[in-house]
Coordinates of C-alpha atoms and ligand atoms in Angstrom, one line a residue:
M1 CA -35.5 -68.7 -71.3
F2 CA -34.1 -64.9 -71.5
S3 CA -35.3 -63.1 -67.9
S4 CA -38.6 -61.3 -68.0
S5 CA -36.5 -58.0 -67.4
I6 CA -36.1 -58.3 -71.6
T7 CA -39.4 -56.5 -73.4
S8 CA -37.6 -57.5 -76.6
Y9 CA -35.4 -58.6 -78.8
V10 CA -34.6 -58.0 -82.6
I11 CA -32.6 -60.0 -84.8
A12 CA -31.5 -59.3 -88.4
I13 CA -29.6 -61.3 -90.6
I14 CA -27.3 -61.0 -93.4
A15 CA -26.2 -63.8 -95.5
F16 CA -23.1 -63.5 -97.9
L17 CA -22.6 -65.7 -100.7
L18 CA -18.6 -66.1 -101.5
H19 CA -16.0 -67.9 -102.8
T20 CA -13.7 -69.4 -100.1
S21 CA -10.7 -69.6 -102.6
A22 CA -8.5 -69.2 -99.7
Y23 CA -9.0 -72.8 -98.9
G24 CA -9.4 -74.2 -102.6
Q25 CA -12.8 -75.4 -101.4
D26 CA -15.9 -74.2 -102.7
R27 CA -19.5 -74.2 -100.8
T28 CA -22.7 -73.3 -102.6
I29 CA -24.9 -71.8 -100.2
N30 CA -28.4 -71.7 -100.3
A31 CA -30.6 -69.5 -97.1
E32 CA -34.3 -70.3 -96.3
I33 CA -36.4 -68.4 -94.0
N34 CA -38.8 -70.4 -92.2
P35 CA -38.8 -73.5 -94.7
G36 CA -41.7 -75.3 -94.8
C37 CA -43.6 -72.9 -92.7
N38 CA -47.2 -72.3 -94.2
N39 CA -48.2 -69.9 -91.1
C40 CA -44.8 -68.2 -89.8
S41 CA -45.2 -64.5 -89.4
L42 CA -41.9 -62.0 -88.9
E43 CA -42.3 -63.1 -85.4
S44 CA -41.1 -66.6 -85.6
T45 CA -37.9 -66.6 -87.2
L46 CA -35.6 -69.5 -88.1
V47 CA -33.1 -69.3 -91.1
Y48 CA -31.9 -72.4 -92.7
I49 CA -28.4 -72.4 -94.8
R50 CA -27.0 -75.2 -96.9
A51 CA -23.8 -75.0 -97.4
E52 CA -23.0 -77.7 -100.0
G53 CA -19.0 -78.9 -100.6
Q54 CA -17.5 -81.9 -102.2
T55 CA -17.0 -83.9 -100.0
D56 CA -20.3 -83.0 -97.1
T57 CA -22.9 -80.3 -96.8
I58 CA -22.9 -78.5 -93.7
H59 CA -26.7 -77.7 -92.3
Q60 CA -27.1 -74.4 -90.1
V61 CA -30.3 -73.6 -88.2
W62 CA -30.4 -70.2 -86.8
D63 CA -33.8 -70.3 -84.3
F64 CA -34.8 -67.8 -82.6
T65 CA -38.5 -68.9 -82.4
R66 CA -38.5 -69.8 -78.9
G67 CA -36.7 -67.1 -77.3
I68 CA -33.3 -69.1 -76.9
P69 CA -31.4 -67.7 -79.7
T70 CA -30.0 -71.3 -81.2
I71 CA -27.2 -72.0 -83.5
I72 CA -27.3 -75.8 -85.1
L73 CA -24.8 -77.3 -87.6
A74 CA -25.3 -80.6 -88.9
V75 CA -22.7 -82.4 -91.3
S76 CA -24.2 -84.9 -93.4
G77 CA -23.4 -86.2 -97.2
T78 CA -23.3 -83.9 -100.4
N79 CA -26.8 -84.5 -101.5
S80 CA -28.2 -84.8 -97.7
T81 CA -31.2 -82.8 -97.3
M82 CA -33.0 -81.5 -93.9
Q83 CA -37.1 -81.0 -93.6
I84 CA -38.5 -79.1 -91.0
A85 CA -42.3 -79.6 -89.7
W86 CA -44.1 -76.8 -87.8
D87 CA -46.7 -76.7 -85.3
G88 CA -47.9 -73.5 -86.6
I89 CA -45.0 -71.2 -85.4
R90 CA -42.7 -73.3 -84.2
P91 CA -40.3 -76.1 -85.7
V92 CA -41.0 -79.4 -84.1
N93 CA -39.5 -81.9 -86.0
F94 CA -36.3 -82.3 -87.9
T95 CA -35.9 -85.0 -90.7
M96 CA -32.5 -85.5 -92.3
N97 CA -32.5 -88.0 -95.3
E98 CA -29.0 -89.3 -94.5
T99 CA -27.3 -89.6 -91.3
V100 CA -25.5 -86.9 -89.6
R101 CA -21.9 -87.7 -89.3
Y102 CA -21.2 -84.7 -86.6
S103 CA -23.0 -81.9 -85.4
F104 CA -22.3 -79.2 -83.1
A105 CA -24.6 -76.7 -81.7
T106 CA -24.8 -73.3 -79.3
A107 CA -27.4 -71.7 -77.5
I108 CA -27.8 -68.4 -75.4
D109 CA -30.5 -70.1 -72.9
K110 CA -30.1 -67.3 -70.3
L111 CA -28.8 -63.7 -69.9
D112 CA -28.1 -63.3 -65.9
L113 CA -27.3 -60.5 -63.8
L114 CA -24.6 -60.6 -61.5
P115 CA -24.7 -57.8 -58.9
Y116 CA -22.2 -56.5 -56.8
K117 CA -19.5 -58.8 -58.9
D118 CA -16.2 -56.9 -59.8
Y119 CA -13.4 -58.2 -60.9
A120 CA -9.8 -58.1 -60.2
T121 CA -8.1 -57.4 -63.3
E122 CA -10.8 -53.5 -75.9
L123 CA -12.8 -54.6 -81.3
P124 CA -12.7 -58.1 -81.9
H125 CA -11.7 -58.8 -85.3
L126 CA -12.5 -62.7 -85.9
I127 CA -12.3 -64.4 -89.2
H128 CA -14.6 -66.5 -91.1
T129 CA -14.8 -69.2 -93.7
A130 CA -17.2 -70.7 -95.3
N131 CA -17.5 -73.5 -92.2
S132 CA -18.5 -70.7 -90.0
T133 CA -20.5 -68.0 -88.9
L134 CA -20.1 -64.6 -86.9
V135 CA -22.7 -63.7 -84.0
D136 CA -23.0 -60.7 -83.0
I137 CA -25.0 -60.5 -79.5
S138 CA -25.7 -56.6 -77.9
L139 CA -27.3 -56.2 -74.9
V140 CA -28.9 -52.5 -75.2
N141 CA -31.1 -50.4 -72.4
L142 CA -32.1 -53.7 -70.5
T143 CA -34.5 -52.6 -67.9
T144 CA -32.4 -53.8 -64.8
S145 CA -33.9 -53.7 -61.4
R146 CA -33.1 -50.7 -59.4
Y147 CA -31.8 -53.1 -56.9
Y148 CA -29.2 -54.5 -59.0
N149 CA -28.1 -51.2 -59.9
S150 CA -24.1 -52.2 -59.8
S151 CA -24.6 -55.3 -62.1
R152 CA -23.2 -56.5 -64.6
F153 CA -25.3 -59.2 -67.6
A154 CA -23.6 -62.7 -68.1
L155 CA -24.6 -64.6 -71.3
H156 CA -24.9 -68.6 -70.4
L157 CA -23.9 -70.2 -73.6
V158 CA -25.0 -74.3 -73.7
L159 CA -22.6 -76.3 -76.2
V160 CA -23.9 -79.2 -77.6
S161 CA -21.8 -82.0 -79.9
T162 CA -22.1 -85.3 -80.9
D163 CA -18.8 -86.2 -78.8
S164 CA -19.0 -89.0 -76.2
A165 CA -21.1 -87.2 -73.3
T166 CA -18.2 -88.4 -70.5
D167 CA -15.4 -86.3 -72.6
T168 CA -15.5 -82.6 -72.4
M169 CA -14.7 -79.1 -74.4
H170 CA -11.5 -77.8 -74.4
N171 CA -10.8 -74.1 -73.8
V172 CA -7.7 -73.3 -75.9
M173 CA -5.8 -69.9 -75.7
R174 CA -4.1 -69.0 -78.7
K175 CA -1.9 -65.8 -79.1
S176 CA -2.1 -63.9 -82.3
L177 CA 0.5 -62.0 -83.9
D178 CA -2.0 -59.7 -85.2
D179 CA -4.1 -57.0 -83.2
E180 CA -4.6 -54.6 -86.1
H181 CA -8.2 -54.9 -85.6
T182 CA -8.3 -55.2 -82.0
P183 CA -5.5 -53.2 -80.3
G184 CA -4.2 -54.8 -77.5
V185 CA -5.5 -58.0 -77.5
F186 CA -3.6 -60.5 -78.8
E187 CA -5.2 -63.6 -77.4
I188 CA -8.1 -65.9 -79.3
I189 CA -10.0 -68.1 -77.1
E190 CA -10.9 -71.5 -79.0
I191 CA -13.8 -73.7 -77.2
K192 CA -12.9 -77.0 -78.9
T193 CA -15.2 -80.1 -78.9
P194 CA -13.4 -83.2 -78.7
A195 CA -13.4 -84.0 -82.1
S196 CA -12.2 -80.3 -82.8
L197 CA -9.2 -81.2 -81.0
S198 CA -8.2 -84.3 -82.0
S199 CA -8.9 -84.2 -85.4
E200 CA -10.4 -80.8 -86.4
A201 CA -13.1 -82.5 -87.5
G202 CA -15.4 -80.8 -84.9
G203 CA -16.8 -77.8 -84.1
F204 CA -15.4 -74.9 -82.4
V205 CA -16.6 -71.4 -81.2
Q206 CA -14.1 -68.8 -81.4
F207 CA -13.8 -65.2 -80.0
R208 CA -11.5 -62.3 -78.3
P209 CA -11.5 -61.8 -74.7
V210 CA -13.1 -58.7 -75.1
G211 CA -16.5 -57.1 -75.4
Y212 CA -17.6 -53.6 -76.0
T213 CA -19.6 -51.4 -73.8
Q214 CA -20.7 -48.4 -76.4
R215 CA -21.5 -48.9 -80.2
A216 CA -18.3 -47.4 -81.5
R217 CA -15.8 -50.4 -81.0
N218 CA -12.5 -49.3 -79.9
V219 CA -10.1 -49.6 -77.8
G220 CA -11.7 -46.9 -75.1
S221 CA -15.0 -49.0 -75.5
S222 CA -14.0 -52.6 -74.6
T223 CA -13.7 -54.1 -71.7
I224 CA -12.7 -57.6 -70.4
A225 CA -15.0 -60.5 -71.2
H226 CA -14.5 -63.3 -68.6
V227 CA -15.4 -67.2 -69.6
S228 CA -16.0 -69.6 -66.7
D229 CA -15.1 -73.1 -66.6
F230 CA -17.6 -75.8 -68.3
N231 CA -20.5 -77.3 -66.7
R232 CA -22.2 -80.4 -67.3
T233 CA -26.0 -79.9 -68.1
S234 CA -28.7 -80.7 -69.9
L235 CA -30.8 -79.8 -73.3
P236 CA -33.0 -76.9 -72.2
D237 CA -36.5 -77.7 -71.8
W238 CA -38.8 -76.6 -74.7
S239 CA -36.0 -75.5 -76.6
T240 CA -35.1 -76.3 -80.3
L241 CA -32.2 -78.2 -79.3
K242 CA -34.2 -80.5 -77.5
T243 CA -36.2 -80.9 -80.7
F244 CA -33.5 -81.1 -83.0
Y245 CA -31.3 -83.9 -80.9
R246 CA -34.3 -85.9 -80.2
G247 CA -33.3 -88.8 -82.1
F248 CA -29.9 -88.8 -81.0
D249 CA -28.1 -91.2 -78.8
E250 CA -27.9 -89.6 -75.1
G251 CA -24.4 -91.4 -74.3
N252 CA -23.0 -89.7 -77.7
L253 CA -24.3 -86.3 -77.1
L254 CA -21.9 -83.7 -75.2
V255 CA -23.6 -81.2 -73.4
Q256 CA -22.0 -78.5 -71.3
D257 CA -22.7 -74.9 -70.2
M258 CA -20.3 -71.7 -70.0
V259 CA -20.4 -68.4 -68.6
V260 CA -19.3 -65.1 -70.3
C261 CA -19.6 -62.1 -68.6
F262 CA -18.2 -58.5 -68.8
G263 CA -16.5 -55.9 -67.4
E264 CA -13.6 -54.9 -65.0
P265 CA -13.0 -53.0 -61.8
G266 CA -14.3 -49.3 -61.5
D267 CA -16.1 -49.1 -65.1
G268 CA -19.6 -48.1 -63.0
F269 CA -21.1 -51.5 -64.1
Y270 CA -23.5 -52.3 -66.9
K271 CA -25.7 -48.8 -66.4
R272 CA -22.7 -46.6 -67.0
Y273 CA -23.4 -47.2 -70.9
N274 CA -26.6 -49.3 -70.7
Y275 CA -24.7 -51.2 -73.6
T276 CA -22.9 -54.2 -73.8
A277 CA -21.6 -56.0 -76.8
W278 CA -20.1 -59.3 -77.9
S279 CA -19.1 -61.8 -80.9
Y280 CA -18.0 -65.3 -81.9
T281 CA -17.5 -66.9 -84.6
I282 CA -19.1 -70.7 -84.4
G283 CA -17.8 -73.3 -87.3
Y284 CA -16.7 -76.7 -88.4
G285 CA -13.5 -77.7 -88.8
A286 CA -10.1 -76.2 -88.4
P287 CA -10.6 -72.8 -86.3
P288 CA -9.7 -69.7 -88.9
I289 CA -6.0 -68.6 -89.0
E290 CA -5.8 -66.1 -91.8
G291 CA -7.9 -65.4 -94.6
F292 CA -11.0 -63.3 -95.2
S293 CA -13.8 -65.4 -96.8
L294 CA -17.1 -64.3 -95.0
F295 CA -20.0 -66.6 -94.7
V296 CA -22.6 -65.3 -92.9
I297 CA -23.4 -63.2 -89.8
V298 CA -26.2 -63.2 -87.3
I299 CA -26.9 -60.6 -85.3
I300 CA -29.3 -60.6 -82.2
S301 CA -29.9 -57.2 -79.9
V302 CA -31.1 -57.8 -76.8
G303 CA -33.2 -54.9 -75.9
L304 CA -35.6 -52.0 -75.8
G305 CA -35.9 -49.8 -79.2
V306 CA -34.8 -51.1 -82.4
P307 CA -31.1 -50.3 -82.1
V308 CA -30.6 -52.9 -84.6
L309 CA -31.1 -51.1 -87.6
L310 CA -28.1 -48.7 -87.1
A311 CA -25.8 -51.5 -85.6
L312 CA -26.7 -53.3 -89.3
S313 CA -25.9 -50.4 -91.2
G314 CA -22.5 -50.0 -89.6
V315 CA -21.6 -53.5 -90.1
L316 CA -22.9 -53.5 -93.6
Y317 CA -20.5 -50.9 -94.4
A318 CA -17.4 -51.7 -93.0
V319 CA -18.2 -55.3 -94.2
R320 CA -18.9 -54.0 -97.8
R321 CA -15.8 -51.9 -97.4
K322 CA -13.4 -55.1 -96.7
Y323 CA -14.9 -56.9 -98.9
R324 CA -15.8 -55.0 -102.0
H325 CA -12.4 -56.3 -103.6
N326 CA -12.6 -60.0 -103.0
A327 CA -16.0 -61.4 -103.0
H328 CA -19.1 -61.3 -104.6
T329 CA -22.0 -60.9 -102.1
Q330 CA -25.4 -61.8 -102.3
L331 CA -27.4 -59.9 -99.7
T332 CA -30.5 -61.9 -97.9
N333 CA -32.0 -59.4 -95.5
E334 CA -34.4 -59.8 -93.2
D335 CA -36.5 -58.0 -91.2
Ligands
LIG1 C1 -25.3 -86.2 -105.5 O1 -26.3 -85.7 -106.5 C2 -25.3 -85.5 -107.8 C3 -26.5 -85.1 -109.0 O2 -27.4 -86.0 -108.7 C4 -24.8 -87.0 -108.5 O3 -24.0 -86.7 -109.2 C5 -23.7 -87.6 -107.2 O4 -23.4 -88.6 -107.4 C6 -24.7 -87.5 -106.3 N1 -23.7 -87.9 -104.7 C7 -23.9 -88.5 -104.0 C8 -22.9 -88.5 -103.0 O5 -24.5 -89.7 -103.9
LIG2 C1 -31.8 -87.0 -100.0 O1 -32.3 -86.2 -101.0 C2 -32.1 -85.8 -101.9 C3 -32.8 -84.7 -103.0 O2 -34.0 -85.1 -103.0 C4 -31.2 -86.8 -102.9 O3 -30.8 -86.2 -103.6 C5 -30.7 -87.7 -102.3 O4 -30.2 -88.7 -102.7 C6 -31.4 -88.0 -100.8 N1 -30.3 -89.1 -100.2 C7 -30.9 -90.4 -99.9 C8 -29.7 -91.0 -98.9 O5 -31.7 -90.7 -100.0
LIG3 C1 -52.0 -69.5 -88.8 O1 -52.2 -68.4 -87.7 C2 -53.3 -68.1 -87.6 C3 -53.5 -66.7 -86.8 O2 -52.3 -66.8 -85.8 C4 -54.3 -69.0 -86.5 O3 -55.5 -68.5 -86.5 C5 -54.5 -70.5 -87.4 O4 -55.0 -71.4 -86.6 C6 -53.1 -70.6 -87.5 N1 -53.0 -71.8 -88.5 C7 -52.3 -73.0 -88.3 C8 -52.4 -74.2 -89.3 O5 -51.6 -73.2 -87.8
LIG4 C1 -40.8 -86.7 -87.4 O1 -40.9 -86.8 -88.8 C2 -39.9 -88.0 -89.3 C3 -40.1 -88.2 -90.4 O2 -41.4 -87.4 -91.3 C4 -41.4 -89.4 -88.4 O3 -40.8 -90.2 -88.6 C5 -41.2 -89.2 -87.2 O4 -42.2 -89.6 -86.3 C6 -41.6 -87.7 -86.6 N1 -41.3 -87.6 -85.3 C7 -42.4 -86.7 -84.6 C8 -42.0 -86.6 -83.2 O5 -43.3 -85.8 -84.7
LIG5 C1 -28.7 -48.2 -56.3 O1 -28.2 -46.7 -56.7 C2 -29.4 -45.7 -55.7 C3 -28.8 -44.5 -55.8 O2 -27.3 -44.2 -56.4 C4 -28.5 -45.9 -54.4 O3 -29.2 -45.3 -53.2 C5 -28.9 -47.3 -53.8 O4 -28.7 -47.5 -52.4 C6 -28.3 -48.6 -54.7 N1 -28.6 -50.0 -54.3 C7 -28.1 -50.9 -54.4 C8 -28.7 -52.2 -54.1 O5 -26.6 -50.9 -54.4
LIG6 C1 -21.0 -75.1 -62.5 O1 -21.4 -75.7 -60.9 C2 -21.3 -75.3 -59.7 C3 -21.7 -76.2 -58.8 O2 -23.3 -76.4 -59.1 C4 -21.6 -73.9 -59.7 O3 -21.0 -73.4 -58.6 C5 -21.0 -72.9 -60.7 O4 -21.5 -71.7 -60.4 C6 -21.4 -73.7 -62.2 N1 -20.6 -72.7 -63.1 C7 -21.2 -72.5 -64.7 C8 -20.2 -71.7 -65.1 O5 -22.3 -72.6 -64.5
LIG7 C1 -28.9 -47.0 -68.0 O1 -30.3 -47.2 -67.5 C2 -30.4 -46.8 -66.1 C3 -32.0 -47.2 -65.4 O2 -32.9 -47.4 -66.3 C4 -30.7 -45.6 -65.7 O3 -30.8 -44.8 -64.4 C5 -29.2 -45.0 -65.9 O4 -29.4 -43.5 -66.4 C6 -28.9 -45.4 -67.8 N1 -27.6 -45.0 -68.2 C7 -27.2 -44.0 -69.0 C8 -26.0 -44.0 -69.6 O5 -28.2 -44.0 -70.0
LIG8 C1 -14.6 -77.0 -93.8 O1 -14.9 -78.5 -93.8 C2 -14.2 -79.3 -94.5 C3 -14.8 -80.4 -94.3 O2 -16.3 -80.6 -94.1 C4 -12.4 -79.5 -94.2 O3 -12.2 -80.2 -95.4 C5 -12.4 -78.4 -94.4 O4 -10.8 -78.0 -94.3 C6 -13.2 -77.3 -93.5 N1 -12.1 -75.7 -93.9 C7 -12.1 -75.0 -92.9 C8 -11.5 -73.8 -93.4 O5 -12.0 -75.6 -92.0
LIG9 C1 -30.8 -46.6 -75.0 O1 -31.2 -45.1 -73.9 C2 -30.6 -44.3 -74.2 C3 -30.8 -43.1 -73.4 O2 -32.2 -43.3 -72.8 C4 -31.0 -43.7 -75.8 O3 -30.4 -42.3 -76.1 C5 -31.0 -44.7 -76.8 O4 -31.9 -44.4 -77.9 C6 -31.7 -46.4 -76.7 N1 -31.4 -46.6 -76.8 C7 -32.6 -47.5 -77.8 C8 -31.4 -48.4 -78.7 O5 -33.3 -47.6 -77.6

């Protein structure tokens, strides 16, 4: 759960329909908000996306109903469907009418303060395909206790995949030749599931090791994103992950977590700007190397006020400018 110091978080969602000619693989994408829920207000937000391909369909669930931002991918047959049962405002049962061939999920289950931690030690430009989603997180004006005035925030990321429970996720660092949009940052970190490492038929998380301390993302506002090792853990109680994976064999469910934190020496800690932003791509298949077919963007903003509208318009503008030439976009905007 997010700590109680967080008074609100706001989500805004953009879904883009696109053609993925770069890969010769088209997926028909449909997005719905709170499907099957008769009594949901805007307080509960679950976005369901069905991306139907020629050989399989990727079902995506973005869930914000329990305070733990969660993204679940489930790969199943082309004609497979997912039904969601609700208890009024929260999903309580996910039913697929065909077997799930593979599933991968991430959730941000905790936001931690790291007091007095310092490190001895710039805008991510990540690529999206029909199989992946960009997640952008901003931590804005979080009220921090004065006892923690020299502190930074850390994101706890839970990773789940339908791989053997005794296996492990892999952290693979790749060098990129392109730093056009991330000046000075040539590294790309890929967290790969065992299936992704061995055959690329698995889940991955991809990001540049960089966060931003101001809304304007440039070299001057960038800071280092540190990534911890993986620890084995279990599905968080009362989470949508727990609900979704209830029927799965536990021996066949790899659950690990990792911590991502931000900062470098002498940067004045979080309170210097009261702002930290980070983004990552989550997907299925081969992590993208090049090609620019944008699928979807999720924006999660944690903090006071409603900074999201500003951020959103900025993103929209950038994205529109970028993709105007090569993609027809359909916008589903919820707020
Ligand atoms: C999916 O449904 C379509 C149309 O009903 C059908 O032509 C196709 O054979 C089905 N595919 C599978 C794998 O069942
Ligand atoms: C799942 O439901 C879809 C849509 O109703 C149908 O086309 C498909 O055949 C179903 N799959 C199975 C295995 O029943
Ligand atoms: C629907 O929401 C209203 C108000 O929140 C509540 O009183 C009612 O019991 C809910 N109905 C169901 C079926 O959950
Ligand atoms: C979930 O739904 C399926 C199909 O409707 C049903 O068989 C199962 O018992 C339900 N599980 C729970 C925990 O409600
Ligand atoms: C927090 O900042 C105040 C004022 O700058 C200072 O007096 C206090 O000692 C600091 N607290 C800690 C725990 O560093
Ligand atoms: C992993 O677990 C060890 C021992 O419980 C702990 O010291 C360490 O901080 C944990 N690492 C992460 C990333 O949670
Ligand atoms: C950040 O928030 C803290 C505590 O609310 C405040 O003392 C500080 O001045 C703020 N910094 C900025 C740059 O707004
Ligand atoms: C997307 O997934 C399909 C199979 O689900 C795979 O064949 C294809 O290579 C993937 N695309 C990318 C770009 O990874
Ligand atoms: C954050 O706090 C600063 C300084 O108090 C204020 O100018 C800014 O509008 C706040 N941002 C949001 C999103 O509330």
